Coordinates of C-alpha atoms in Angstrom, one line a residue:
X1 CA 89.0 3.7 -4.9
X2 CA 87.0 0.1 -5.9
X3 CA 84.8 1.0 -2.6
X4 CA 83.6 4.4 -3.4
X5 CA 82.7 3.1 -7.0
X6 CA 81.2 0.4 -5.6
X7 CA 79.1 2.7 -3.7
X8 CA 78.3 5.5 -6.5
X9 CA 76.9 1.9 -8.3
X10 CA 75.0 1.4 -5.7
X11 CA 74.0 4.7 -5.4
X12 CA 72.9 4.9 -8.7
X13 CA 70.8 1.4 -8.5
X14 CA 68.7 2.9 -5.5
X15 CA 67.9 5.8 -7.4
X16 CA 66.6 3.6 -10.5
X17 CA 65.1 1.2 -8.5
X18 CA 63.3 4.6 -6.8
X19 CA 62.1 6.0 -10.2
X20 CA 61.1 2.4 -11.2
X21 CA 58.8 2.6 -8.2
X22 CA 57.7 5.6 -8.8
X23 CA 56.8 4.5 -12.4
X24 CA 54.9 1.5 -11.2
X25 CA 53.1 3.4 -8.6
X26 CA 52.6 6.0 -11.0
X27 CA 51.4 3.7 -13.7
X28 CA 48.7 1.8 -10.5
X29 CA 47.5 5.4 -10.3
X30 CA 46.7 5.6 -13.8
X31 CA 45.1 2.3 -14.0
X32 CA 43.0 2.5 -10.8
X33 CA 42.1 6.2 -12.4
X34 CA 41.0 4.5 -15.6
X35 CA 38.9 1.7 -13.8
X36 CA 37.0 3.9 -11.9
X37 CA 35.9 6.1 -14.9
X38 CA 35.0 2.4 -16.2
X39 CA 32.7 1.9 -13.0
X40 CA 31.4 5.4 -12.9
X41 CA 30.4 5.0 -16.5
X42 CA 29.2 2.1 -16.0
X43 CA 27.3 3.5 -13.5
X44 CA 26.0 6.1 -15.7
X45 CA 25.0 4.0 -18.3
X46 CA 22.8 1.6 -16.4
X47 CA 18.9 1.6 -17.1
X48 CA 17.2 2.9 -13.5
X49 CA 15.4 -0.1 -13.0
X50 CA 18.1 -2.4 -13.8
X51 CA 21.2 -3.4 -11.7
X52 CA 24.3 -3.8 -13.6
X53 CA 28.0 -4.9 -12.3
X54 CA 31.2 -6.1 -14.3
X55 CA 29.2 -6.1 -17.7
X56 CA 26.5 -8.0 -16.5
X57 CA 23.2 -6.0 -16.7
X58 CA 20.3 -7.5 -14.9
X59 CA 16.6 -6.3 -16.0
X60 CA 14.8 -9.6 -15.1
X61 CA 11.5 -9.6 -12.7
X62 CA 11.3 -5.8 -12.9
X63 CA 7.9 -6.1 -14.6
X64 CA 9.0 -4.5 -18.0
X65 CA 6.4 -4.6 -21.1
X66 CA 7.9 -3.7 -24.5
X67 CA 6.4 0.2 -23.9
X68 CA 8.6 0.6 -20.6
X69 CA 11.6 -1.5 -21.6
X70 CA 14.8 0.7 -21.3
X71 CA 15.8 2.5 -24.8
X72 CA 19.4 1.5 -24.7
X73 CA 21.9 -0.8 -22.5
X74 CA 26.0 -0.2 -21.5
X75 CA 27.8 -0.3 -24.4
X76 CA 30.7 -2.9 -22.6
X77 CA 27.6 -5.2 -21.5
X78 CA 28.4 -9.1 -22.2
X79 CA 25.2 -10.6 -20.3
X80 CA 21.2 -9.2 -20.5
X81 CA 18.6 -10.8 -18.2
X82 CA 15.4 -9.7 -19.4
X83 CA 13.6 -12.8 -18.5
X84 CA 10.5 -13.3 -16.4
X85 CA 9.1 -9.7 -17.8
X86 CA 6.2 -9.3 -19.4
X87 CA 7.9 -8.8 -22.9
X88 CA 5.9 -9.1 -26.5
X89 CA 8.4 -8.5 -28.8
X90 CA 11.9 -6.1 -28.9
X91 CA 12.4 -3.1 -30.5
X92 CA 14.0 -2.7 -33.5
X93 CA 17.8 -2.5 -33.2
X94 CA 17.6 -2.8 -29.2
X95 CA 20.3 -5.6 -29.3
X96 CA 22.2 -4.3 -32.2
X97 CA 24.4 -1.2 -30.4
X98 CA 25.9 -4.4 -28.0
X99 CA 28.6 -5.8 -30.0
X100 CA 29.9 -7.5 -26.7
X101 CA 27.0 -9.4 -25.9
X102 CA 27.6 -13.1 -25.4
X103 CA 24.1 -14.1 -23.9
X104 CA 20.8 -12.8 -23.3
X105 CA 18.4 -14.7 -20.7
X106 CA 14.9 -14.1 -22.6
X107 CA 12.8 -16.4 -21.3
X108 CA 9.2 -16.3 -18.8
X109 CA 7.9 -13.6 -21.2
X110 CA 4.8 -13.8 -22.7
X111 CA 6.4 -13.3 -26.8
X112 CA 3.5 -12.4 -29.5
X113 CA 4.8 -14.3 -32.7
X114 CA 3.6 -11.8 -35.5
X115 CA 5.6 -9.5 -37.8
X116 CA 6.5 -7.7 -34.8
X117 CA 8.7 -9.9 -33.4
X118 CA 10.4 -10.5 -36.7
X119 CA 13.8 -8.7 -35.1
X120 CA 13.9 -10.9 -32.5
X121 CA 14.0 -14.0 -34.5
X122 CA 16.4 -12.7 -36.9
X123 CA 19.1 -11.6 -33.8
X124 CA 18.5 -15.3 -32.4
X125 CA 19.6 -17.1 -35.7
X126 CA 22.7 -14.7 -35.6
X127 CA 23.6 -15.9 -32.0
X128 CA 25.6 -19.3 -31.3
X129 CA 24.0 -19.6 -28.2
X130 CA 21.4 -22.4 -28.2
X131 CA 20.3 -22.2 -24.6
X132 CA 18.8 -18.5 -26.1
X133 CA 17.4 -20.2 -28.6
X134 CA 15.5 -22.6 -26.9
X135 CA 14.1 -19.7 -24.6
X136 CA 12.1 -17.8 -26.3
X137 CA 8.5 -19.5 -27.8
X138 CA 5.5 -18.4 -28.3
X139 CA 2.3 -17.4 -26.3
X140 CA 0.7 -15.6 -29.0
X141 CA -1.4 -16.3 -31.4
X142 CA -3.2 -19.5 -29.8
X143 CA -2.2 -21.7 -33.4
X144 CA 1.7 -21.1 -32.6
X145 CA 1.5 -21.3 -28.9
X146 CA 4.3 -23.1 -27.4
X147 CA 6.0 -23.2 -30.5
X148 CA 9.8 -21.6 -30.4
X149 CA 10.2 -18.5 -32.6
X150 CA 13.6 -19.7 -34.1
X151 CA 11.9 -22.7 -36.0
X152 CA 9.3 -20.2 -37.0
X153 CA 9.1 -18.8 -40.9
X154 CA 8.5 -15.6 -41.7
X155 CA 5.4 -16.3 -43.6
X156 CA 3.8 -17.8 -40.2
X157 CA 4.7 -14.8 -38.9
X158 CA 3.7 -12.7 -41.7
X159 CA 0.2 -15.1 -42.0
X160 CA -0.2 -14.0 -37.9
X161 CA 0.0 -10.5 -39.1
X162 CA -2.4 -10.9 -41.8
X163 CA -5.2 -12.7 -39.3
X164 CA -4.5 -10.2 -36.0
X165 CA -5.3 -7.2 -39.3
X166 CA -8.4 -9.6 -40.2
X167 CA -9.5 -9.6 -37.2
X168 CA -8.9 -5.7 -36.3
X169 CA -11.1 -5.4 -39.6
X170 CA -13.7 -7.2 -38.7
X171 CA -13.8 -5.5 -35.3
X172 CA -13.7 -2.2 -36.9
X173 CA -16.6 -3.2 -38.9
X174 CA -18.8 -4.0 -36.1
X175 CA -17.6 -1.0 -33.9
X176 CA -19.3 1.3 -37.2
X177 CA -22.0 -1.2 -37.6
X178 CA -22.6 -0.9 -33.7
X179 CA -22.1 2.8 -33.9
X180 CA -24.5 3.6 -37.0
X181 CA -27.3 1.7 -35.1
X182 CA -27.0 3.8 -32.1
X183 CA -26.8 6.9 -34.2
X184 CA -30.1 5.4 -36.4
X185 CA -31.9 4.7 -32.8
X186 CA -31.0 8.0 -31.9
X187 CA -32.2 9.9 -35.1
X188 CA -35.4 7.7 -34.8
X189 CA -35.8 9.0 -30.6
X190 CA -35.4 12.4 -31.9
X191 CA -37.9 12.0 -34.7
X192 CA -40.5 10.7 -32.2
X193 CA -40.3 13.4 -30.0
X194 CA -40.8 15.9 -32.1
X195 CA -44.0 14.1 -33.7
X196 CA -45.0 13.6 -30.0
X197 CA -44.3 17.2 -29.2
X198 CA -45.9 18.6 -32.5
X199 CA -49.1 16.4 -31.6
X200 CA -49.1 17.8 -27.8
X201 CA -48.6 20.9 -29.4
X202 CA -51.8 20.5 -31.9
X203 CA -54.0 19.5 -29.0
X204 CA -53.0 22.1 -26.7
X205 CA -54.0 24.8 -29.2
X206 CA -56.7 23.0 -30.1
X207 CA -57.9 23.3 -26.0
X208 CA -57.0 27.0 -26.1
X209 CA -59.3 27.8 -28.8
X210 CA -62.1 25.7 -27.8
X211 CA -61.8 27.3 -24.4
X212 CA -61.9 30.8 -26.3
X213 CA -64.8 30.0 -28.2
X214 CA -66.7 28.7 -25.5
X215 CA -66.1 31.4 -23.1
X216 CA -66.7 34.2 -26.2
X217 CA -70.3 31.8 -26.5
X218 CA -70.5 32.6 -22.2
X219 CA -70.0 36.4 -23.1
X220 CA -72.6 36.9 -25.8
X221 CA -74.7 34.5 -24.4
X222 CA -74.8 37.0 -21.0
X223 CA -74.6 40.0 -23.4
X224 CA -77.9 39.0 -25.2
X225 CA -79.5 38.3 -21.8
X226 CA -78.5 42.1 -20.4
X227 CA -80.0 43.1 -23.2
X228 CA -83.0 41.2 -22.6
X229 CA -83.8 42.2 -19.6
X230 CA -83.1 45.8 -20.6
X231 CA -85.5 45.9 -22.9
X232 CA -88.5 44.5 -21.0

């Protein structure tokens, strides 16, 4: 009697043990399910000229300017490389949909340090991250060359802004200045032609009627002399 209740027990282990391994295995299904919708959108998510893997998204040395940088990033990503690009400034709010991100490699890109840049600097003060911080300086304007953009006011930055407007102004100025001259030295060609073609003009009618008057002189001239004749 002990043996065969000793062996429904045992029975009765083997069959939860069983449906424990089915749960696990169940459970490993679920989990590998779940990490591959993670990859795939991942996958999905990741800029065509970048290569991303395990949150890590990797944009550097692709040649980007701020015109063909990617709108938006994954949303899981915990590292950007953007360096060695051809970057000027970010776009507003590029960084701010990434509440993961932990470091962003910025540096070998050519930053212009005017008002435009001004979200850039205020995300880097944010960031704990000194090694980003020390990345990013200037190459733009020549007075704040090599300077980084973190130690940077905003009225230097705003100043830039005023002297890069200054200095579209005054090249706007000279493009009209330059383009009234052109349309002055045109106006005056034009105005010497037509003098020049209402003097050609003069003298050709001038030749057409002392050529009518002389040959009307030829015609009496041999009218008189018929009549000359005629009468001797």
């Amino acid at each position: 009697m002990d043996q065969d209740v000793l062996g429904d027990l045992m029975c009765v282990c083997l069959q939860c043990v069983c449906a424990g391994m089915r749960c696990v295995v169940l459970v490993l299904k679920v989990v590998l399910s779940l990490l591959a919708c993670e990859m795939s959108a991942a996958q999905l998510w990741c800029p065509e000229m970048c290569s991303c893997a395990a949150g890590v998204v990797d944009c550097s040395k692709r040649g980007l300017t701020t015109a063909s940088l990617p709108s938006s990033f994954p949303p899981h990503t915990t590292t950007l490389h953007l360096n060695d690009n051809h970057l000027t400034a970010l776009p507003n709010g590029l960084l701010d949909s990434l509440p993961g991100l932990r470091l962003a490699a910025l540096h070998g890109n050519p930053w212009s340090c005017d008002c435009g840049i001004l979200y850039l600097r205020g995300w880097l003060l944010k960031q704990n991250n000194h090694a980003s911080l020390r990345n990013v300086s200037c190459s733009s304007p020549a007075h704040l060359r090599g300077r980084l953009l973190v130690y940077l006011s905003e009225q230097e930055l705003l100043d830039s802004c005023r002297y890069w407007m200054c200095n579209l102004a005054l090249a706007s100025q000279i493009s009209l200045f330059i383009f009234i001259t052109v349309q002055v030295l045109l106006l005056a060609s034009v105005i010497l032609f037509l003098r020049r073609f209402e003097l050609l003009t003069r003298e050709a009618r001038r030749t057409a009627a002392e050529t009518f008057t002389a040959e009307d002189d030829a015609t009496q001239s041999n009218e008189y002399v018929m009549l000359k004749d005629r009468s001797l």
